PDB file of N, CA, C and O in Angstrom:
ATOM      1  N   MET A 266       0.824  -1.164  -0.066  1.00 62.00           N
ATOM      2  CA  MET A 266      -0.019  -0.037   0.000  1.00 62.00           C
ATOM      3  C   MET A 266       0.895   1.220  -0.036  1.00 62.00           C
ATOM      4  O   MET A 266       1.751   1.372   0.834  1.00 62.00           O
ATOM      5  N   ALA A 267       0.690   2.112  -0.871  1.00 73.00           N
ATOM      6  CA  ALA A 267       1.469   3.323  -1.034  1.00 73.00           C
ATOM      7  C   ALA A 267       1.030   4.351  -0.072  1.00 73.00           C
ATOM      8  O   ALA A 267      -0.173   4.470   0.328  1.00 73.00           O
ATOM      9  N   ILE A 268       1.968   5.098   0.514  1.00 75.00           N
ATOM     10  CA  ILE A 268       1.678   6.166   1.473  1.00 75.00           C
ATOM     11  C   ILE A 268       1.468   7.473   0.649  1.00 75.00           C
ATOM     12  O   ILE A 268       2.303   7.833  -0.067  1.00 75.00           O
ATOM     13  N   THR A 269       0.321   8.024   0.884  1.00 86.00           N
ATOM     14  CA  THR A 269      -0.053   9.225   0.157  1.00 86.00           C
ATOM     15  C   THR A 269      -0.041  10.444   1.159  1.00 86.00           C
ATOM     16  O   THR A 269       0.082  10.194   2.359  1.00 86.00           O
ATOM     17  N   ARG A 270      -0.129  11.566   0.630  1.00 86.00           N
ATOM     18  CA  ARG A 270      -0.163  12.751   1.500  1.00 86.00           C
ATOM     19  C   ARG A 270      -1.368  12.799   2.407  1.00 86.00           C
ATOM     20  O   ARG A 270      -1.311  13.121   3.567  1.00 86.00           O
ATOM     21  N   SER A 271      -2.500  12.266   1.879  1.00 85.00           N
ATOM     22  CA  SER A 271      -3.662  12.244   2.719  1.00 85.00           C
ATOM     23  C   SER A 271      -3.518  11.318   3.917  1.00 85.00           C
ATOM     24  O   SER A 271      -3.948  11.541   5.038  1.00 85.00           O
ATOM     25  N   LEU A 272      -2.845  10.137   3.627  1.00 85.00           N
ATOM     26  CA  LEU A 272      -2.597   9.145   4.747  1.00 85.00           C
ATOM     27  C   LEU A 272      -1.597   9.808   5.737  1.00 85.00           C
ATOM     28  O   LEU A 272      -1.725   9.590   6.989  1.00 85.00           O
ATOM     29  N   LEU A 273      -0.616  10.506   5.250  1.00 86.00           N
ATOM     30  CA  LEU A 273       0.356  11.091   6.182  1.00 86.00           C
ATOM     31  C   LEU A 273      -0.368  12.218   6.991  1.00 86.00           C
ATOM     32  O   LEU A 273      -0.071  12.209   8.240  1.00 86.00           O
ATOM     33  N   LYS A 274      -1.147  13.046   6.444  1.00 88.00           N
ATOM     34  CA  LYS A 274      -1.894  14.001   7.147  1.00 88.00           C
ATOM     35  C   LYS A 274      -2.771  13.373   8.210  1.00 88.00           C
ATOM     36  O   LYS A 274      -2.905  13.942   9.388  1.00 88.00           O
ATOM     37  N   LYS A 275      -3.493  12.334   7.836  1.00 88.00           N
ATOM     38  CA  LYS A 275      -4.350  11.586   8.745  1.00 88.00           C
ATOM     39  C   LYS A 275      -3.603  11.031   9.887  1.00 88.00           C
ATOM     40  O   LYS A 275      -4.057  11.203  11.069  1.00 88.00           O
ATOM     41  N   ASN A 276      -2.480  10.466   9.610  1.00 89.00           N
ATOM     42  CA  ASN A 276      -1.599   9.952  10.719  1.00 89.00           C
ATOM     43  C   ASN A 276      -1.212  11.026  11.638  1.00 89.00           C
ATOM     44  O   ASN A 276      -1.158  10.938  12.853  1.00 89.00           O
ATOM     45  N   GLN A 277      -0.730  12.159  11.096  1.00 91.00           N
ATOM     46  CA  GLN A 277      -0.308  13.258  11.908  1.00 91.00           C
ATOM     47  C   GLN A 277      -1.394  13.853  12.753  1.00 91.00           C
ATOM     48  O   GLN A 277      -1.233  14.148  13.897  1.00 91.00           O
ATOM     49  N   GLN A 278      -2.593  13.952  12.205  1.00 92.00           N
ATOM     50  CA  GLN A 278      -3.721  14.378  12.889  1.00 92.00           C
ATOM     51  C   GLN A 278      -4.101  13.491  14.098  1.00 92.00           C
ATOM     52  O   GLN A 278      -4.366  13.871  15.217  1.00 92.00           O
ATOM     53  N   GLN A 279      -3.977  12.100  13.829  1.00 92.00           N
ATOM     54  CA  GLN A 279      -4.249  11.121  14.876  1.00 92.00           C
ATOM     55  C   GLN A 279      -3.193  11.281  16.011  1.00 92.00           C
ATOM     56  O   GLN A 279      -3.479  11.149  17.195  1.00 92.00           O
ATOM     57  N   GLN A 280      -1.897  11.430  15.619  1.00 92.00           N
ATOM     58  CA  GLN A 280      -0.844  11.601  16.573  1.00 92.00           C
ATOM     59  C   GLN A 280      -1.075  12.841  17.457  1.00 92.00           C
ATOM     60  O   GLN A 280      -0.869  12.872  18.654  1.00 92.00           O
ATOM     61  N   GLN A 281      -1.399  13.937  16.776  1.00 92.00           N
ATOM     62  CA  GLN A 281      -1.663  15.196  17.528  1.00 92.00           C
ATOM     63  C   GLN A 281      -2.831  15.087  18.465  1.00 92.00           C
ATOM     64  O   GLN A 281      -2.791  15.525  19.629  1.00 92.00           O
ATOM     65  N   GLN A 282      -3.896  14.382  18.003  1.00 91.00           N
ATOM     66  CA  GLN A 282      -5.032  14.203  18.869  1.00 91.00           C
ATOM     67  C   GLN A 282      -4.663  13.321  20.092  1.00 91.00           C
ATOM     68  O   GLN A 282      -5.109  13.601  21.218  1.00 91.00           O
ATOM     69  N   SER A 283      -3.927  12.331  19.897  1.00 90.00           N
ATOM     70  CA  SER A 283      -3.466  11.411  20.985  1.00 90.00           C
ATOM     71  C   SER A 283      -2.635  12.170  21.969  1.00 90.00           C
ATOM     72  O   SER A 283      -2.799  11.994  23.175  1.00 90.00           O
ATOM     73  N   GLN A 284      -1.655  13.017  21.418  1.00 90.00           N
ATOM     74  CA  GLN A 284      -0.876  13.806  22.318  1.00 90.00           C
ATOM     75  C   GLN A 284      -1.654  14.848  23.105  1.00 90.00           C
ATOM     76  O   GLN A 284      -1.463  15.024  24.389  1.00 90.00           O
ATOM     77  N   GLN A 285      -2.653  15.484  22.496  1.00 89.00           N
ATOM     78  CA  GLN A 285      -3.490  16.415  23.196  1.00 89.00           C
ATOM     79  C   GLN A 285      -4.362  15.650  24.244  1.00 89.00           C
ATOM     80  O   GLN A 285      -4.470  16.198  25.356  1.00 89.00           O
ATOM     81  N   HIS A 286      -4.727  14.494  23.936  1.00 88.00           N
ATOM     82  CA  HIS A 286      -5.573  13.692  24.916  1.00 88.00           C
ATOM     83  C   HIS A 286      -4.728  13.340  26.137  1.00 88.00           C
ATOM     84  O   HIS A 286      -5.118  13.464  27.302  1.00 88.00           O
ATOM     85  N   GLN A 287      -3.482  12.932  25.863  1.00 88.00           N
ATOM     86  CA  GLN A 287      -2.585  12.548  26.946  1.00 88.00           C
ATOM     87  C   GLN A 287      -2.275  13.769  27.807  1.00 88.00           C
ATOM     88  O   GLN A 287      -2.233  13.652  29.008  1.00 88.00           O
ATOM     89  N   GLN A 288      -2.036  14.996  27.179  1.00 86.00           N
ATOM     90  CA  GLN A 288      -1.777  16.170  27.934  1.00 86.00           C
ATOM     91  C   GLN A 288      -2.962  16.589  28.798  1.00 86.00           C
ATOM     92  O   GLN A 288      -2.751  16.999  29.925  1.00 86.00           O
ATOM     93  N   SER A 289      -4.188  16.420  28.242  1.00 85.00           N
ATOM     94  CA  SER A 289      -5.332  16.771  28.996  1.00 85.00           C
ATOM     95  C   SER A 289      -5.438  15.839  30.221  1.00 85.00           C
ATOM     96  O   SER A 289      -5.866  16.314  31.358  1.00 85.00           O
ATOM     97  N   GLN A 290      -5.230  14.570  29.977  1.00 84.00           N
ATOM     98  CA  GLN A 290      -5.286  13.575  31.046  1.00 84.00           C
ATOM     99  C   GLN A 290      -4.291  13.907  32.172  1.00 84.00           C
ATOM    100  O   GLN A 290      -4.651  13.838  33.359  1.00 84.00           O
ATOM    101  N   GLN A 291      -3.097  14.302  31.734  1.00 83.00           N
ATOM    102  CA  GLN A 291      -2.073  14.588  32.737  1.00 83.00           C
ATOM    103  C   GLN A 291      -2.427  15.894  33.518  1.00 83.00           C
ATOM    104  O   GLN A 291      -2.197  15.899  34.739  1.00 83.00           O
ATOM    105  N   SER A 292      -2.947  16.888  32.782  1.00 83.00           N
ATOM    106  CA  SER A 292      -3.280  18.088  33.486  1.00 83.00           C
ATOM    107  C   SER A 292      -4.495  17.894  34.444  1.00 83.00           C
ATOM    108  O   SER A 292      -4.539  18.384  35.571  1.00 83.00           O
ATOM    109  N   GLN A 293      -5.448  16.971  34.111  1.00 83.00           N
ATOM    110  CA  GLN A 293      -6.584  16.646  34.996  1.00 83.00           C
ATOM    111  C   GLN A 293      -6.094  15.913  36.181  1.00 83.00           C
ATOM    112  O   GLN A 293      -6.493  16.147  37.311  1.00 83.00           O
ATOM    113  N   SER A 294      -5.177  14.950  36.016  1.00 82.00           N
ATOM    114  CA  SER A 294      -4.645  14.202  37.110  1.00 82.00           C
ATOM    115  C   SER A 294      -3.806  15.085  38.088  1.00 82.00           C
ATOM    116  O   SER A 294      -3.910  15.011  39.281  1.00 82.00           O
ATOM    117  N   GLN A 295      -3.019  16.053  37.491  1.00 83.00           N
ATOM    118  CA  GLN A 295      -2.320  17.031  38.285  1.00 83.00           C
ATOM    119  C   GLN A 295      -3.267  17.951  39.069  1.00 83.00           C
ATOM    120  O   GLN A 295      -3.032  18.217  40.268  1.00 83.00           O
ATOM    121  N   GLN A 296      -4.310  18.343  38.495  1.00 82.00           N
ATOM    122  CA  GLN A 296      -5.327  19.153  39.081  1.00 82.00           C
ATOM    123  C   GLN A 296      -5.957  18.381  40.297  1.00 82.00           C
ATOM    124  O   GLN A 296      -6.233  18.950  41.345  1.00 82.00           O
ATOM    125  N   THR A 297      -6.252  17.159  40.056  1.00 81.00           N
ATOM    126  CA  THR A 297      -6.868  16.351  41.089  1.00 81.00           C
ATOM    127  C   THR A 297      -5.877  16.192  42.260  1.00 81.00           C
ATOM    128  O   THR A 297      -6.344  16.336  43.416  1.00 81.00           O
ATOM    129  N   LEU A 298      -4.652  16.015  41.970  1.00 77.00           N
ATOM    130  CA  LEU A 298      -3.640  15.849  43.047  1.00 77.00           C
ATOM    131  C   LEU A 298      -3.530  17.183  43.795  1.00 77.00           C
ATOM    132  O   LEU A 298      -3.433  17.149  45.095  1.00 77.00           O
ATOM    133  N   ASN A 299      -3.561  18.245  43.094  1.00 76.00           N
ATOM    134  CA  ASN A 299      -3.527  19.593  43.786  1.00 76.00           C
ATOM    135  C   ASN A 299      -4.718  19.778  44.660  1.00 76.00           C
ATOM    136  O   ASN A 299      -4.562  20.332  45.753  1.00 76.00           O
ATOM    137  N   ASN A 300      -5.954  19.339  44.167  1.00 75.00           N
ATOM    138  CA  ASN A 300      -7.127  19.522  45.054  1.00 75.00           C
ATOM    139  C   ASN A 300      -7.031  18.677  46.289  1.00 75.00           C
ATOM    140  O   ASN A 300      -7.487  19.152  47.370  1.00 75.00           O
ATOM    141  N   ILE A 301      -6.478  17.456  46.141  1.00 73.00           N
ATOM    142  CA  ILE A 301      -6.363  16.629  47.307  1.00 73.00           C
ATOM    143  C   ILE A 301      -5.362  17.203  48.314  1.00 73.00           C
ATOM    144  O   ILE A 301      -5.629  17.212  49.528  1.00 73.00           O
ATOM    145  N   ALA A 302      -4.334  17.710  47.811  1.00 70.00           N
ATOM    146  CA  ALA A 302      -3.283  18.376  48.649  1.00 70.00           C
ATOM    147  C   ALA A 302      -3.950  19.598  49.383  1.00 70.00           C
ATOM    148  O   ALA A 302      -3.664  19.735  50.604  1.00 70.00           O
ATOM    149  N   MET A 303      -4.686  20.352  48.687  1.00 70.00           N
ATOM    150  CA  MET A 303      -5.351  21.476  49.282  1.00 70.00           C
ATOM    151  C   MET A 303      -6.317  21.071  50.457  1.00 70.00           C
ATOM    152  O   MET A 303      -6.394  21.651  51.487  1.00 70.00           O
ATOM    153  N   ALA A 304      -7.051  19.964  50.121  1.00 64.00           N
ATOM    154  CA  ALA A 304      -8.010  19.590  51.094  1.00 64.00           C
ATOM    155  C   ALA A 304      -7.331  19.041  52.385  1.00 64.00           C
ATOM    156  O   ALA A 304      -7.767  19.238  53.486  1.00 64.00           O
ATOM    157  N   LYS A 305      -6.277  18.335  52.216  1.00 65.00           N
ATOM    158  CA  LYS A 305      -5.549  17.821  53.362  1.00 65.00           C
ATOM    159  C   LYS A 305      -4.875  19.024  54.140  1.00 65.00           C
ATOM    160  O   LYS A 305      -4.763  18.902  55.351  1.00 65.00           O
ATOM    161  N   HIS A 306      -4.494  19.966  53.482  1.00 66.00           N
ATOM    162  CA  HIS A 306      -3.825  21.118  54.042  1.00 66.00           C
ATOM    163  C   HIS A 306      -4.753  21.982  54.949  1.00 66.00           C
ATOM    164  O   HIS A 306      -4.397  22.355  56.031  1.00 66.00           O
ATOM    165  N   HIS A 307      -6.018  22.193  54.524  1.00 68.00           N
ATOM    166  CA  HIS A 307      -6.880  23.002  55.245  1.00 68.00           C
ATOM    167  C   HIS A 307      -7.621  22.432  56.415  1.00 68.00           C
ATOM    168  O   HIS A 307      -7.732  22.942  57.415  1.00 68.00           O
ATOM    169  N   LYS A 308      -8.063  21.158  56.243  1.00 74.00           N
ATOM    170  CA  LYS A 308      -8.737  20.366  57.260  1.00 74.00           C
ATOM    171  C   LYS A 308      -9.705  21.220  58.117  1.00 74.00           C
ATOM    172  O   LYS A 308      -9.551  21.541  59.241  1.00 74.00           O
ATOM    173  N   ILE A 309     -10.847  21.580  57.424  1.00 75.00           N
ATOM    174  CA  ILE A 309     -11.862  22.463  58.059  1.00 75.00           C
ATOM    175  C   ILE A 309     -12.756  21.493  58.821  1.00 75.00           C
ATOM    176  O   ILE A 309     -13.233  20.474  58.366  1.00 75.00           O
ATOM    177  N   ASN A 310     -13.065  21.878  60.117  1.00 78.00           N
ATOM    178  CA  ASN A 310     -14.025  21.201  60.874  1.00 78.00           C
ATOM    179  C   ASN A 310     -15.359  21.907  60.714  1.00 78.00           C
ATOM    180  O   ASN A 310     -15.515  22.990  61.252  1.00 78.00           O
ATOM    181  N   PHE A 311     -16.229  21.316  59.861  1.00 83.00           N
ATOM    182  CA  PHE A 311     -17.467  21.988  59.535  1.00 83.00           C
ATOM    183  C   PHE A 311     -18.510  22.106  60.653  1.00 83.00           C
ATOM    184  O   PHE A 311     -19.263  22.997  60.739  1.00 83.00           O
ATOM    185  N   VAL A 312     -18.366  21.187  61.613  1.00 86.00           N
ATOM    186  CA  VAL A 312     -19.342  21.234  62.767  1.00 86.00           C
ATOM    187  C   VAL A 312     -18.934  22.478  63.659  1.00 86.00           C
ATOM    188  O   VAL A 312     -19.757  23.247  64.007  1.00 86.00           O
ATOM    189  N   ASP A 313     -17.604  22.591  63.891  1.00 84.00           N
ATOM    190  CA  ASP A 313     -17.161  23.813  64.765  1.00 84.00           C
ATOM    191  C   ASP A 313     -17.408  25.088  63.926  1.00 84.00           C
ATOM    192  O   ASP A 313     -17.876  26.076  64.534  1.00 84.00           O
ATOM    193  N   ALA A 314     -17.227  25.045  62.652  1.00 83.00           N
ATOM    194  CA  ALA A 314     -17.503  26.294  61.853  1.00 83.00           C
ATOM    195  C   ALA A 314     -18.906  26.639  61.887  1.00 83.00           C
ATOM    196  O   ALA A 314     -19.203  27.838  61.945  1.00 83.00           O
ATOM    197  N   SER A 315     -19.852  25.687  61.809  1.00 85.00           N
ATOM    198  CA  SER A 315     -21.263  25.960  61.798  1.00 85.00           C
ATOM    199  C   SER A 315     -21.729  26.561  63.182  1.00 85.00           C
ATOM    200  O   SER A 315     -22.446  27.490  63.233  1.00 85.00           O
ATOM    201  N   ILE A 316     -21.120  26.016  64.255  1.00 87.00           N
ATOM    202  CA  ILE A 316     -21.449  26.526  65.620  1.00 87.00           C
ATOM    203  C   ILE A 316     -20.875  27.947  65.728  1.00 87.00           C
ATOM    204  O   ILE A 316     -21.626  28.889  66.276  1.00 87.00           O
ATOM    205  N   GLU A 317     -19.695  28.206  65.245  1.00 84.00           N
ATOM    206  CA  GLU A 317     -19.105  29.513  65.358  1.00 84.00           C
ATOM    207  C   GLU A 317     -19.977  30.550  64.508  1.00 84.00           C
ATOM    208  O   GLU A 317     -20.187  31.689  64.937  1.00 84.00           O
ATOM    209  N   TRP A 318     -20.368  30.060  63.385  1.00 83.00           N
ATOM    210  CA  TRP A 318     -21.236  30.956  62.400  1.00 83.00           C
ATOM    211  C   TRP A 318     -22.550  31.315  63.178  1.00 83.00           C
ATOM    212  O   TRP A 318     -22.939  32.425  63.043  1.00 83.00           O
ATOM    213  N   ARG A 319     -23.131  30.336  63.808  1.00 82.00           N
ATOM    214  CA  ARG A 319     -24.436  30.684  64.496  1.00 82.00           C
ATOM    215  C   ARG A 319     -24.193  31.587  65.673  1.00 82.00           C
ATOM    216  O   ARG A 319     -25.080  32.378  65.979  1.00 82.00           O
ATOM    217  N   LYS A 320     -23.082  31.544  66.343  1.00 83.00           N
ATOM    218  CA  LYS A 320     -22.771  32.424  67.417  1.00 83.00           C
ATOM    219  C   LYS A 320     -22.645  33.848  66.935  1.00 83.00           C
ATOM    220  O   LYS A 320     -22.972  34.779  67.724  1.00 83.00           O
ATOM    221  N   ASN A 321     -22.236  33.995  65.712  1.00 83.00           N
ATOM    222  CA  ASN A 321     -21.984  35.385  65.173  1.00 83.00           C
ATOM    223  C   ASN A 321     -23.248  35.917  64.535  1.00 83.00           C
ATOM    224  O   ASN A 321     -23.157  37.065  63.913  1.00 83.00           O
ATOM    225  N   LYS A 322     -24.391  35.299  64.696  1.00 82.00           N
ATOM    226  CA  LYS A 322     -25.625  35.779  64.102  1.00 82.00           C
ATOM    227  C   LYS A 322     -26.331  36.717  65.073  1.00 82.00           C
ATOM    228  O   LYS A 322     -26.419  36.439  66.219  1.00 82.00           O
ATOM    229  N   VAL A 323     -26.723  37.943  64.606  1.00 82.00           N
ATOM    230  CA  VAL A 323     -27.370  38.891  65.432  1.00 82.00           C
ATOM    231  C   VAL A 323     -28.687  39.266  64.737  1.00 82.00           C
ATOM    232  O   VAL A 323     -28.740  39.473  63.586  1.00 82.00           O
ATOM    233  N   LYS A 324     -29.736  39.191  65.608  1.00 81.00           N
ATOM    234  CA  LYS A 324     -31.100  39.476  65.078  1.00 81.00           C
ATOM    235  C   LYS A 324     -31.278  40.950  65.223  1.00 81.00           C
ATOM    236  O   LYS A 324     -31.160  41.604  66.161  1.00 81.00           O
ATOM    237  N   LYS A 325     -31.895  41.523  64.081  1.00 81.00           N
ATOM    238  CA  LYS A 325     -32.158  42.961  64.049  1.00 81.00           C
ATOM    239  C   LYS A 325     -33.590  43.150  64.390  1.00 81.00           C
ATOM    240  O   LYS A 325     -34.374  42.244  64.490  1.00 81.00           O
ATOM    241  N   GLU A 326     -33.994  44.508  64.442  1.00 81.00           N
ATOM    242  CA  GLU A 326     -35.396  44.880  64.830  1.00 81.00           C
ATOM    243  C   GLU A 326     -36.369  44.320  63.765  1.00 81.00           C
ATOM    244  O   GLU A 326     -37.492  44.032  64.208  1.00 81.00           O
ATOM    245  N   ASN A 327     -36.012  44.325  62.511  1.00 82.00           N
ATOM    246  CA  ASN A 327     -37.019  43.991  61.510  1.00 82.00           C
ATOM    247  C   ASN A 327     -36.963  42.451  61.231  1.00 82.00           C
ATOM    248  O   ASN A 327     -37.323  41.963  60.168  1.00 82.00           O
ATOM    249  N   CYS A 328     -36.617  41.676  62.251  1.00 80.00           N
ATOM    250  CA  CYS A 328     -36.545  40.212  62.161  1.00 80.00           C
ATOM    251  C   CYS A 328     -35.526  39.667  61.074  1.00 80.00           C
ATOM    252  O   CYS A 328     -35.632  38.562  60.658  1.00 80.00           O
ATOM    253  N   CYS A 329     -34.575  40.479  60.656  1.00 83.00           N
ATOM    254  CA  CYS A 329     -33.567  40.005  59.766  1.00 83.00           C
ATOM    255  C   CYS A 329     -32.357  39.721  60.618  1.00 83.00           C
ATOM    256  O   CYS A 329     -32.257  40.118  61.777  1.00 83.00           O
ATOM    257  N   PHE A 330     -31.475  38.965  60.055  1.00 79.00           N
ATOM    258  CA  PHE A 330     -30.203  38.608  60.706  1.00 79.00           C
ATOM    259  C   PHE A 330     -29.028  39.275  60.122  1.00 79.00           C
ATOM    260  O   PHE A 330     -28.973  39.428  58.887  1.00 79.00           O
ATOM    261  N   GLU A 331     -28.070  39.582  60.888  1.00 80.00           N
ATOM    262  CA  GLU A 331     -26.825  40.142  60.378  1.00 80.00           C
ATOM    263  C   GLU A 331     -25.731  39.178  61.007  1.00 80.00           C
ATOM    264  O   GLU A 331     -25.786  38.719  62.120  1.00 80.00           O
ATOM    265  N   TYR A 332     -24.660  38.975  60.178  1.00 75.00           N
ATOM    266  CA  TYR A 332     -23.595  38.080  60.650  1.00 75.00           C
ATOM    267  C   TYR A 332     -22.372  38.929  60.835  1.00 75.00           C
ATOM    268  O   TYR A 332     -21.953  39.716  59.938  1.00 75.00           O
ATOM    269  N   ILE A 333     -21.752  38.756  61.920  1.00 74.00           N
ATOM    270  CA  ILE A 333     -20.493  39.532  62.288  1.00 74.00           C
ATOM    271  C   ILE A 333     -19.309  38.728  61.808  1.00 74.00           C
ATOM    272  O   ILE A 333     -19.164  37.542  62.097  1.00 74.00           O
ATOM    273  N   CYS A 334     -18.587  39.368  60.923  1.00 70.00           N
ATOM    274  CA  CYS A 334     -17.320  38.756  60.399  1.00 70.00           C
ATOM    275  C   CYS A 334     -16.173  39.194  61.267  1.00 70.00           C
ATOM    276  O   CYS A 334     -15.910  40.425  61.489  1.00 70.00           O
ATOM    277  N   ILE A 335     -15.405  38.266  61.647  1.00 62.00           N
ATOM    278  CA  ILE A 335     -14.219  38.574  62.537  1.00 62.00           C
ATOM    279  C   ILE A 335     -12.985  38.336  61.768  1.00 62.00           C
ATOM    280  O   ILE A 335     -12.780  37.475  61.032  1.00 62.00           O
TER     281      ILE A 335
END
């Protein structure tokens, strides 16, 4: 089978697509690792945060609430 320009272009396009796919997978996996590292770093206790948030709630005269940011 003879190699024609169209076959070469098709092969190059397929190679470029596979490279782009690999790069996108690598960037996604890196982003996932970064997200996991950030989650481990912060370690937020949501129960304590919720309690503290409710402590900072102030009821106004018109039955609305205001939250004090510290």
